[in-house]
Short mmCIF file of C-alpha atoms and ligand atoms in Angstrom, two decimals:
data_model
loop_
_atom_site.label_atom_id
_atom_site.label_comp_id
_atom_site.label_asym_id
_atom_site.label_seq_id
_atom_site.Cartn_x
_atom_site.Cartn_y
_atom_site.Cartn_z
CA MET X 1099 105.31 88.20 78.60
CA SER X 1100 102.71 87.49 81.27
CA ASP X 1101 99.91 84.97 81.18
CA VAL X 1102 96.84 86.74 82.48
CA VAL X 1103 93.52 85.22 83.47
CA MET X 1104 90.55 87.27 84.54
CA THR X 1105 86.79 87.37 84.52
CA VAL X 1106 85.50 90.25 82.42
CA ASN X 1107 81.76 90.99 82.45
CA GLY X 1108 81.13 87.46 83.65
CA ARG X 1109 83.27 85.79 80.99
CA LYS X 1110 86.57 84.06 81.78
CA VAL X 1111 89.37 85.30 79.56
CA ALA X 1112 92.99 84.21 79.28
CA ALA X 1113 95.78 85.70 77.20
CA SER X 1114 99.49 86.15 76.99
CA VAL X 1115 100.40 89.86 76.98
CA GLU X 1116 103.48 92.04 77.20
CA ASP X 1117 104.13 92.91 80.84
CA ARG X 1118 103.79 96.63 80.06
CA THR X 1119 100.25 96.23 78.67
CA LEU X 1120 97.85 98.52 80.50
CA LEU X 1121 94.53 97.05 81.56
CA VAL X 1122 92.70 99.59 79.38
CA HIS X 1123 94.60 98.49 76.29
CA PHE X 1124 93.98 94.86 77.12
CA LEU X 1125 90.25 95.55 77.37
CA ARG X 1126 90.09 97.62 74.21
CA GLU X 1127 92.52 95.84 71.95
CA ASN X 1128 92.47 92.20 73.07
CA LEU X 1129 88.84 91.98 74.11
CA ASN X 1130 87.40 94.64 71.76
CA LEU X 1131 85.62 96.26 74.69
CA THR X 1132 86.03 99.78 73.37
CA GLY X 1133 83.47 101.38 75.69
CA THR X 1134 86.29 102.07 78.14
CA HIS X 1135 88.07 105.21 76.92
CA VAL X 1136 91.47 106.83 77.28
CA GLY X 1137 91.25 110.59 77.77
CA CYS X 1138 94.60 111.57 79.23
CA ASP X 1139 98.19 110.64 79.94
CA THR X 1140 98.23 111.75 83.54
CA SER X 1141 95.73 109.51 85.36
CA GLN X 1142 93.45 112.46 85.95
CA CYS X 1143 90.43 112.28 83.62
CA GLY X 1144 88.65 109.07 84.65
CA ALA X 1145 87.42 108.17 81.14
CA CYS X 1146 89.00 104.74 81.70
CA VAL X 1147 87.29 103.83 84.99
CA VAL X 1148 86.23 100.18 85.32
CA HIS X 1149 85.43 98.01 88.35
CA VAL X 1150 88.20 95.69 89.49
CA ASP X 1151 87.06 93.35 92.25
CA GLY X 1152 84.17 95.71 92.95
CA LYS X 1153 86.19 98.93 93.09
CA ALA X 1154 86.14 101.74 90.52
CA VAL X 1155 89.73 102.22 89.39
CA LYS X 1156 91.54 103.84 86.48
CA SER X 1157 92.33 101.08 84.00
CA CYS X 1158 94.96 103.32 82.37
CA THR X 1159 96.97 103.20 85.58
CA MET X 1160 97.02 99.48 86.13
CA LEU X 1161 98.83 96.75 84.24
CA ALA X 1162 96.83 93.86 82.83
CA ALA X 1163 99.29 91.65 84.73
CA GLN X 1164 98.33 93.35 88.00
CA ALA X 1165 94.69 92.57 87.29
CA SER X 1166 95.32 88.89 86.64
CA GLY X 1167 93.10 86.83 88.94
CA SER X 1168 90.60 89.67 89.32
CA THR X 1169 86.99 90.17 88.32
CA ILE X 1170 86.41 93.13 86.01
CA VAL X 1171 83.21 94.91 85.05
CA THR X 1172 83.26 97.44 82.21
CA ILE X 1173 80.53 99.71 80.88
CA GLU X 1174 79.52 96.89 78.51
CA GLY X 1175 78.77 94.64 81.49
CA LEU X 1176 76.43 96.94 83.34
CA ALA X 1177 73.10 96.56 81.54
CA GLU X 1178 70.92 93.47 81.99
CA GLY X 1179 70.41 92.56 78.36
CA ALA X 1180 68.28 95.30 76.81
CA GLU X 1181 67.48 96.84 80.20
CA LEU X 1182 69.79 99.69 81.10
CA HIS X 1183 71.37 99.85 84.54
CA PRO X 1184 69.57 102.52 86.66
CA VAL X 1185 72.60 104.82 86.41
CA GLN X 1186 72.66 104.51 82.62
CA ALA X 1187 68.92 105.14 82.51
CA ALA X 1188 69.31 108.23 84.70
CA PHE X 1189 72.09 109.64 82.47
CA ARG X 1190 69.77 109.26 79.49
CA GLU X 1191 66.75 110.66 81.28
CA HIS X 1192 68.60 113.69 82.70
CA HIS X 1193 70.72 114.39 79.66
CA GLY X 1194 73.93 113.65 81.57
CA LEU X 1195 76.04 113.52 78.44
CA GLN X 1196 76.80 115.46 75.30
CA CYS X 1197 79.68 114.00 73.28
CA GLY X 1198 79.67 110.93 75.51
CA PHE X 1199 83.43 110.51 75.74
CA CYS X 1200 83.57 110.78 79.53
CA THR X 1201 80.31 108.91 80.05
CA PRO X 1202 81.50 105.30 80.51
CA GLY X 1203 83.96 106.42 83.19
CA MET X 1204 81.37 108.69 84.79
CA ILE X 1205 78.85 105.85 84.98
CA MET X 1206 81.34 103.34 86.38
CA ALA X 1207 82.47 105.91 88.98
CA ALA X 1208 78.85 106.79 89.77
CA THR X 1209 77.74 103.19 90.38
CA ASP X 1210 80.67 102.76 92.78
CA MET X 1211 79.86 106.06 94.50
CA ILE X 1212 76.22 105.07 95.01
CA ARG X 1213 77.27 101.70 96.42
CA ARG X 1214 79.59 103.40 98.92
CA HIS X 1215 76.83 105.75 100.09
CA PRO X 1216 73.83 103.57 100.92
CA GLU X 1217 72.67 106.40 103.22
CA GLY X 1218 72.02 108.50 100.09
CA LEU X 1219 73.90 111.28 98.32
CA ASP X 1220 73.71 115.06 98.25
CA GLU X 1221 75.00 117.42 95.60
CA LYS X 1222 78.11 118.43 97.51
CA THR X 1223 79.16 114.82 98.03
CA VAL X 1224 78.57 113.93 94.38
CA ARG X 1225 80.67 116.87 93.21
CA HIS X 1226 83.50 116.01 95.63
CA GLU X 1227 83.41 112.37 94.59
CA LEU X 1228 83.53 113.26 90.89
CA GLU X 1229 86.94 114.88 91.29
CA GLY X 1230 88.60 112.10 89.36
CA ASN X 1231 86.28 112.36 86.35
CA ILE X 1232 86.62 115.20 83.89
CA CYS X 1233 83.92 116.23 81.42
CA ARG X 1234 84.67 118.76 78.70
CA CYS X 1235 81.08 119.25 77.58
CA THR X 1236 78.32 119.26 80.12
CA GLY X 1237 79.51 121.54 82.89
CA TYR X 1238 78.69 118.60 85.21
CA HIS X 1239 75.29 119.92 86.20
CA ASN X 1240 73.23 117.23 84.50
CA ILE X 1241 75.73 114.53 85.47
CA VAL X 1242 75.23 115.44 89.11
CA LYS X 1243 71.44 115.48 88.61
CA ALA X 1244 71.55 112.05 86.98
CA ILE X 1245 73.64 110.54 89.78
CA LEU X 1246 71.36 111.96 92.46
CA ALA X 1247 68.31 110.61 90.64
CA ALA X 1248 69.89 107.19 90.15
CA SER X 1249 70.88 107.03 93.80
CA LYS X 1250 67.25 107.71 94.81
CA ALA X 1251 65.85 105.26 92.28
CA MET X 1252 68.22 102.53 93.38
CA ALA X 1253 67.50 103.07 97.07
CA ALA X 1254 63.78 102.87 96.32
CA GLY X 1255 64.26 99.74 94.24
CA GLY X 1256 66.61 98.18 96.82
CA GLU X 1257 69.30 98.10 94.16
CA ALA X 1258 71.91 100.27 95.89
CA LYS X 1259 74.07 97.21 96.39
CA ALA X 1260 73.94 96.09 92.78
CA ALA X 1261 76.83 96.46 90.30
CA MET W 995 105.99 102.87 78.34
CA TYR W 996 109.26 101.01 77.83
CA ALA W 997 109.29 97.23 78.15
CA VAL W 998 109.41 95.96 81.72
CA ASN W 999 109.26 92.60 83.54
CA TYR W 1000 106.43 92.24 86.04
CA HIS W 1001 106.73 90.01 89.12
CA ARG W 1002 104.12 89.49 91.79
CA ALA W 1003 106.04 89.09 95.06
CA SER W 1004 105.03 86.11 97.19
CA SER W 1005 106.40 87.61 100.44
CA VAL W 1006 108.43 90.58 101.63
CA ALA W 1007 111.52 88.35 101.64
CA ASP W 1008 110.84 87.30 98.05
CA ALA W 1009 110.32 90.94 97.05
CA ALA W 1010 113.60 91.98 98.68
CA LYS W 1011 115.44 89.35 96.64
CA ARG W 1012 114.06 90.79 93.40
CA GLY W 1013 114.31 94.49 94.36
CA GLY W 1014 117.17 96.97 94.08
CA GLY W 1015 119.24 98.04 91.10
CA ASP W 1016 117.09 98.88 88.09
CA ALA W 1017 114.05 97.12 89.56
CA LYS W 1018 111.32 99.08 91.32
CA TYR W 1019 108.65 98.11 93.80
CA LEU W 1020 105.08 98.58 92.64
CA SER W 1021 102.45 99.32 95.26
CA GLY W 1022 99.34 101.25 94.15
CA GLY W 1023 101.08 102.35 90.97
CA MET W 1024 99.36 105.75 91.15
CA THR W 1025 102.68 107.55 90.91
CA LEU W 1026 105.00 105.01 89.33
CA LEU W 1027 102.78 103.96 86.39
CA PRO W 1028 102.01 107.54 85.25
CA ALA W 1029 105.78 108.21 85.40
CA MET W 1030 106.46 105.09 83.33
CA LYS W 1031 103.75 105.97 80.80
CA THR W 1032 105.42 109.31 80.14
CA ARG W 1033 108.84 107.59 80.18
CA LEU W 1034 110.02 109.63 83.14
CA ALA W 1035 110.72 106.30 84.85
CA ALA W 1036 112.01 103.19 83.10
CA PRO W 1037 112.63 100.39 85.58
CA SER W 1038 113.80 97.04 84.20
CA ASP W 1039 111.51 95.12 86.55
CA LEU W 1040 108.44 95.80 88.66
CA VAL W 1041 108.05 93.88 91.90
CA ASP W 1042 104.38 94.06 92.92
CA LEU W 1043 103.90 94.37 96.70
CA SER W 1044 100.22 95.26 96.63
CA ARG W 1045 98.80 91.79 97.28
CA LEU W 1046 101.05 90.97 100.26
CA GLU W 1047 98.78 90.43 103.27
CA GLU W 1048 101.74 91.00 105.62
CA LEU W 1049 101.91 94.62 104.39
CA ARG W 1050 98.20 95.38 104.71
CA GLY W 1051 95.85 96.71 107.34
CA VAL W 1052 95.56 99.03 110.31
CA ARG W 1053 96.33 97.76 113.82
CA ILE W 1054 95.59 99.75 116.96
CA SER W 1055 96.93 98.66 120.30
CA GLY W 1056 96.43 101.06 123.19
CA ARG W 1057 97.35 104.47 121.75
CA THR W 1058 99.71 103.03 119.13
CA VAL W 1059 98.62 102.79 115.50
CA THR W 1060 100.47 100.64 112.97
CA ILE W 1061 99.54 100.90 109.29
CA GLY W 1062 100.92 98.37 106.80
CA ALA W 1063 102.77 99.89 103.85
CA ALA W 1064 100.38 98.46 101.24
CA THR W 1065 97.27 99.80 103.01
CA THR W 1066 95.35 102.01 100.58
CA HIS W 1067 94.13 105.54 101.22
CA TYR W 1068 90.59 104.15 100.91
CA GLU W 1069 91.26 101.56 103.62
CA VAL W 1070 92.69 104.19 105.96
CA SER W 1071 89.75 106.53 105.29
CA THR W 1072 87.19 103.83 106.15
CA ASP W 1073 88.95 101.86 108.89
CA ALA W 1074 86.49 101.30 111.73
CA GLY W 1075 89.14 101.32 114.48
CA LEU W 1076 90.68 104.55 113.26
CA LYS W 1077 87.25 106.12 112.87
CA SER W 1078 86.72 105.88 116.59
CA ALA W 1079 90.32 106.28 117.83
CA PHE W 1080 91.69 108.94 115.43
CA PRO W 1081 88.99 110.11 112.99
CA LEU W 1082 91.16 112.97 111.71
CA LEU W 1083 93.36 110.47 109.88
CA CYS W 1084 90.31 109.02 108.09
CA ARG W 1085 89.32 112.48 106.92
CA PHE W 1086 92.94 113.18 105.99
CA ALA W 1087 93.10 110.08 103.77
CA SER W 1088 89.72 110.88 102.20
CA LEU W 1089 91.19 114.14 100.88
CA ILE W 1090 94.05 112.53 98.94
CA GLY W 1091 93.50 112.61 95.16
CA ASP W 1092 90.13 111.22 94.00
CA PRO W 1093 88.15 108.05 94.79
CA ALA W 1094 89.85 105.90 92.12
CA VAL W 1095 93.31 107.03 93.28
CA ARG W 1096 92.39 106.27 96.89
CA TYR W 1097 91.37 102.71 96.02
CA LYS W 1098 94.88 101.99 94.73
CA GLY W 1099 97.36 104.47 96.23
CA THR W 1100 99.10 103.36 99.43
CA ILE W 1101 100.77 104.94 102.42
CA GLY W 1102 104.05 103.09 101.74
CA GLY W 1103 104.15 104.24 98.11
CA SER W 1104 103.36 107.79 99.11
CA ILE W 1105 106.17 108.10 101.63
CA ALA W 1106 108.74 106.13 99.58
CA ASN W 1107 108.06 108.52 96.72
CA ASN W 1108 108.24 111.64 98.95
CA ASP W 1109 106.66 114.02 96.47
CA PRO W 1110 107.17 117.56 97.84
CA ALA W 1111 103.39 118.06 97.63
CA ALA W 1112 102.30 114.70 99.03
CA ASP W 1113 100.11 114.63 102.13
CA TYR W 1114 101.41 111.72 104.22
CA PRO W 1115 104.91 113.13 104.76
CA ALA W 1116 103.39 116.10 106.63
CA ALA W 1117 101.20 113.86 108.79
CA LEU W 1118 104.06 111.53 109.70
CA VAL W 1119 106.49 114.32 110.57
CA ALA W 1120 103.90 116.14 112.71
CA LEU W 1121 102.90 112.89 114.44
CA GLY W 1122 106.53 112.01 115.15
CA ALA W 1123 105.90 108.67 113.40
CA THR W 1124 108.35 105.83 112.88
CA VAL W 1125 108.86 104.28 109.44
CA VAL W 1126 109.42 100.53 109.66
CA THR W 1127 111.36 98.81 106.87
CA ASP W 1128 112.43 95.22 106.25
CA LYS W 1129 115.77 96.17 107.81
CA ARG W 1130 115.27 98.84 110.50
CA GLU W 1131 113.16 101.61 111.98
CA ILE W 1132 113.63 105.25 110.96
CA ALA W 1133 112.13 108.37 112.58
CA ALA W 1134 109.90 110.12 110.02
CA GLU W 1135 111.92 113.31 110.32
CA ASP W 1136 115.10 111.46 109.30
CA PHE W 1137 113.26 109.46 106.63
CA PHE W 1138 112.31 112.39 104.36
CA THR W 1139 115.67 113.71 103.19
CA GLY W 1140 114.80 115.95 100.23
CA LEU W 1141 112.86 116.32 96.99
CA PHE W 1142 111.71 112.77 96.10
CA GLU W 1143 114.56 111.54 98.35
CA THR W 1144 114.32 109.31 101.40
CA ALA W 1145 116.68 107.52 103.76
CA LEU W 1146 115.79 104.18 102.12
CA ASP W 1147 118.77 102.17 100.86
CA ASP W 1148 118.72 100.55 97.44
CA GLY W 1149 116.17 97.72 97.57
CA GLU W 1150 114.96 98.51 101.10
CA ILE W 1151 111.20 97.99 101.59
CA VAL W 1152 108.88 100.08 103.75
CA THR W 1153 106.76 97.56 105.64
CA ALA W 1154 104.74 99.81 107.98
CA VAL W 1155 104.30 103.17 109.64
CA ARG W 1156 103.77 103.49 113.39
CA PHE W 1157 102.77 106.39 115.63
CA ASP W 1158 101.02 107.24 118.87
CA ILE W 1159 97.65 108.97 118.62
CA PRO W 1160 98.14 112.65 119.55
CA GLU W 1161 96.07 114.49 122.18
CA LYS W 1162 94.90 116.87 119.48
CA ALA W 1163 95.55 117.30 115.78
CA GLY W 1164 94.39 119.25 112.75
CA TRP W 1165 95.02 119.18 108.98
CA GLU W 1166 94.31 121.85 106.42
CA LYS W 1167 95.22 121.65 102.78
CA PHE W 1168 94.97 124.35 100.15
CA ARG W 1169 94.58 122.33 96.99
CA ASN W 1170 95.58 123.00 93.45
CA PRO W 1171 92.13 122.85 91.81
CA ALA W 1172 93.43 120.86 88.83
CA SER W 1173 95.79 118.30 90.35
CA ARG W 1174 94.30 118.26 93.86
CA TYR W 1175 97.81 118.11 95.31
CA ALA W 1176 98.57 120.56 98.10
CA ILE W 1177 99.85 124.03 97.21
CA VAL W 1178 100.26 124.24 100.98
CA GLY W 1179 99.18 121.68 103.56
CA VAL W 1180 99.75 122.03 107.30
CA PHE W 1181 99.47 119.23 109.85
CA VAL W 1182 99.44 120.24 113.51
CA ALA W 1183 99.72 117.69 116.31
CA LYS W 1184 99.91 118.11 120.09
CA LYS W 1185 101.46 115.39 122.19
CA GLY W 1186 102.87 115.23 125.70
CA ASP W 1187 106.20 116.56 124.43
CA GLY W 1188 104.75 119.64 122.72
CA VAL W 1189 103.26 120.83 119.45
CA ARG W 1190 104.68 119.85 116.08
CA VAL W 1191 103.74 121.59 112.85
CA ALA W 1192 104.69 120.06 109.49
CA VAL W 1193 104.24 121.71 106.11
CA THR W 1194 103.91 120.06 102.69
CA GLY W 1195 103.58 121.51 99.20
CA ALA W 1196 105.72 124.53 99.99
CA GLY W 1197 109.32 123.59 100.78
CA ASP W 1198 112.06 123.53 98.15
CA ASP W 1199 113.34 120.37 99.85
CA GLY W 1200 109.93 118.86 100.53
CA VAL W 1201 108.23 118.48 103.91
CA PHE W 1202 109.56 120.58 106.81
CA ARG W 1203 108.65 121.68 110.35
CA SER W 1204 107.76 125.34 110.78
CA LYS W 1205 109.91 126.57 113.65
CA GLU W 1206 108.08 129.93 113.75
CA ILE W 1207 104.65 128.39 114.14
CA GLU W 1208 105.85 125.77 116.60
CA ALA W 1209 107.42 128.51 118.74
CA ALA W 1210 104.19 130.54 118.69
CA LEU W 1211 102.21 127.45 119.75
CA ALA W 1212 104.68 126.35 122.43
CA LYS W 1213 102.20 127.27 125.17
CA GLY W 1214 99.36 125.35 123.56
CA LEU W 1215 97.04 125.20 120.57
CA ASP W 1216 95.76 128.76 120.64
CA GLN W 1217 94.74 130.32 117.34
CA LYS W 1218 95.32 133.82 118.73
CA ALA W 1219 98.99 133.01 119.23
CA LEU W 1220 99.24 132.99 115.44
CA ASP W 1221 97.78 136.49 114.94
CA GLY W 1222 100.15 138.57 112.83
CA ILE W 1223 102.69 135.76 112.58
CA SER W 1224 105.05 135.99 109.63
CA VAL W 1225 106.61 132.94 108.05
CA PRO W 1226 109.82 133.53 106.04
CA SER W 1227 109.63 132.79 102.31
CA ASP W 1228 113.24 131.67 101.86
CA GLY W 1229 113.48 128.03 100.95
CA LEU W 1230 109.89 127.97 99.69
CA MET W 1231 108.85 126.90 96.20
CA GLY W 1232 107.67 129.34 93.58
CA ASP W 1233 105.83 128.20 90.43
CA ILE W 1234 102.99 129.26 88.15
CA HIS W 1235 100.51 128.45 90.91
CA ALA W 1236 101.99 130.43 93.77
CA SER W 1237 105.07 132.51 94.58
CA PRO W 1238 107.22 131.77 97.66
CA GLU W 1239 105.68 134.82 99.40
CA TYR W 1240 102.15 133.63 98.64
CA ARG W 1241 103.01 130.18 99.99
CA ALA W 1242 104.53 131.72 103.13
CA ASN W 1243 101.29 133.56 103.79
CA LEU W 1244 99.24 130.42 103.07
CA ILE W 1245 101.28 128.48 105.63
CA ALA W 1246 100.17 130.91 108.34
CA VAL W 1247 96.54 130.79 107.16
CA MET W 1248 96.43 126.99 106.89
CA ALA W 1249 98.15 126.66 110.28
CA LYS W 1250 95.49 128.86 111.89
CA ARG W 1251 92.71 126.74 110.41
CA ALA W 1252 94.43 123.53 111.43
CA VAL W 1253 94.81 124.83 114.99
CA ALA W 1254 91.15 125.89 115.08
CA GLN W 1255 90.20 122.40 113.96
CA ALA W 1256 92.47 120.72 116.51
CA ALA W 1257 91.21 122.90 119.34
CA GLY W 1258 87.53 122.62 118.32
C1 LIG D 2021 95.24 112.04 89.91
C2 LIG D 2021 96.09 111.83 91.13
C3 LIG D 2021 95.95 112.68 92.22
C4 LIG D 2021 96.73 112.52 93.36
N1 LIG D 2021 96.55 113.38 94.42
C5 LIG D 2021 97.31 113.26 95.52
C6 LIG D 2021 97.17 114.14 96.64
O1 LIG D 2021 96.31 115.03 96.66
N2 LIG D 2021 97.98 113.96 97.71
C7 LIG D 2021 98.92 112.97 97.75
O2 LIG D 2021 99.60 112.85 98.77
N3 LIG D 2021 99.05 112.10 96.74
C8 LIG D 2021 98.29 112.22 95.62
N4 LIG D 2021 98.46 111.33 94.59
C9 LIG D 2021 99.48 110.28 94.70
C10 LIG D 2021 98.91 109.07 95.40
O3 LIG D 2021 98.68 109.37 96.74
C11 LIG D 2021 99.85 107.87 95.28
O4 LIG D 2021 99.13 106.81 95.80
C12 LIG D 2021 101.14 107.90 96.04
O5 LIG D 2021 101.93 108.99 95.77
C13 LIG D 2021 102.03 106.71 95.69
O6 LIG D 2021 101.51 105.57 96.24
P1 LIG D 2021 101.37 104.24 95.40
O7 LIG D 2021 100.98 103.19 96.34
O8 LIG D 2021 100.50 104.48 94.24
O9 LIG D 2021 102.89 104.01 94.96
P2 LIG D 2021 103.56 103.52 93.60
O10 LIG D 2021 103.20 104.47 92.50
O11 LIG D 2021 103.31 102.09 93.38
O12 LIG D 2021 105.09 103.73 93.99
C14 LIG D 2021 105.64 105.00 94.21
C15 LIG D 2021 107.15 104.86 94.52
O13 LIG D 2021 107.36 104.27 95.79
C16 LIG D 2021 108.09 103.05 95.68
N5 LIG D 2021 107.48 102.12 96.65
C17 LIG D 2021 106.17 101.78 96.71
N6 LIG D 2021 105.94 101.00 97.78
C18 LIG D 2021 107.12 100.86 98.41
C19 LIG D 2021 107.54 100.17 99.60
N7 LIG D 2021 106.65 99.51 100.37
N8 LIG D 2021 108.84 100.23 99.97
C20 LIG D 2021 109.73 100.94 99.22
N9 LIG D 2021 109.41 101.60 98.10
C21 LIG D 2021 108.12 101.57 97.70
C22 LIG D 2021 107.95 102.64 94.23
O14 LIG D 2021 109.05 101.87 93.81
C23 LIG D 2021 107.88 103.97 93.53
O15 LIG D 2021 109.17 104.50 93.35
C24 LIG D 2021 97.69 111.47 93.42
C25 LIG D 2021 97.83 110.60 92.34
C26 LIG D 2021 97.05 110.77 91.20
C27 LIG D 2021 97.23 109.83 90.06
S1 LIG D 2022 92.66 107.80 80.72
FE1 LIG D 2022 92.73 107.02 82.71
S2 LIG D 2022 92.56 108.76 83.93
FE2 LIG D 2022 92.59 109.61 81.92
S1 LIG D 2023 80.03 114.55 77.55
FE1 LIG D 2023 81.72 115.18 76.38
S2 LIG D 2023 83.35 114.93 77.80
FE2 LIG D 2023 81.65 114.63 79.01
#
């Protein structure tokens, strides 16, 4: 067993877990943060993406023990109370989801992508950067539109560095 | 995943004490953890190297680049020193996997694993790099010994990779659209002692140097020297994605593009 301590969505959490516990299972089963999804066995789909120390990583391919000492943000930690994060708002506005299964991972990957490209994004870059996130429904078109719109809105609002 | 004991190493020396036998080193985990989840790997212990500062970072002194084993693909792709001294390697690293994989996956893990379709083995062989371990230094060409096989002894730790920046270099990768691994990738590098051409994704025994293409480029990096070149298909992989003959042809095509890039 490992004693893990981490900050999740601003809250300090501590637990004793089996060493083989994946971060995604820790989030879902110990913390009941079920917004983070598991969509594959092969580390390819990105439904499980969360931010660990400010970087968007696949929580299905990291042990909770590896994340001990880190700061985690999940999809549940993105909105400011009732006010959606600009990327969430853009996904709603541009119909960037259908079944919604991939959406938490898409949004966590998108906020990281926007932060890494303060110079702005174009369609080609967004599509290249979405290689680790698979969507079975939308055909990506509206996801790309939403990310481009969010990137513009955040640059205008000086929020590109947020989240 | 089977039960396992996790240890966070406090130093390379501490890691070496815990490594070997049924224990495995954990770096980015982007290969080892998926293998453990599907029970293709079942180490008794994991010794985490990823937080060891002594294994991290890119150092450039004169023309010599040293990259710590636990340096991530993301760090290589964004390193300011490399961006000005050898930008090709930044682009190279930015084409490995996807953004989330690049944040975690490391150069040391990639070469220790020696996947026959991994990118770094081709770069290191073409660059004539040296692999530094906690015990010795090994020329890249002697390091990669076969499919998922390396010259590493039980418990030996890769600490860094070192190479001199080439005069010219190019990298082209024909990617499997689903996995993003190379179906064929060709790294071409020109140094004082000639041109070296290394191929990944195609060889039955993993990375190899293409003698035919190197011979054609012996006089310099000239794309025309590769017109009509034929690369033999013996010893090449065949699978549902591409036959050995298809891969042989792709090697010539990717080599031409890599040469064009290096010359341009
Ligand atoms: C979706 C996806 C796509 C990918 N696409 C590509 C791609 O296009 N090209 C590509 O090249 N790779 C690709 N990869 C693999 C990725 O580059 C991995 O980062 C890499 O293969 C392994 O590095 P790691 O740091 O994650 O190693 P780990 O998974 O932690 O370890 C891999 C192996 O190396 C050993 N090891 C690790 N560090 C050391 C060390 N310092 N000394 C000795 N042994 C060590 C471990 O014990 C283990 O056996 C992909 C991975 C995924 C999940
Ligand atoms: S569940 Fe993590 S990548 Fe698919
Ligand atoms: S909206 Fe259904 S998987 Fe993307």
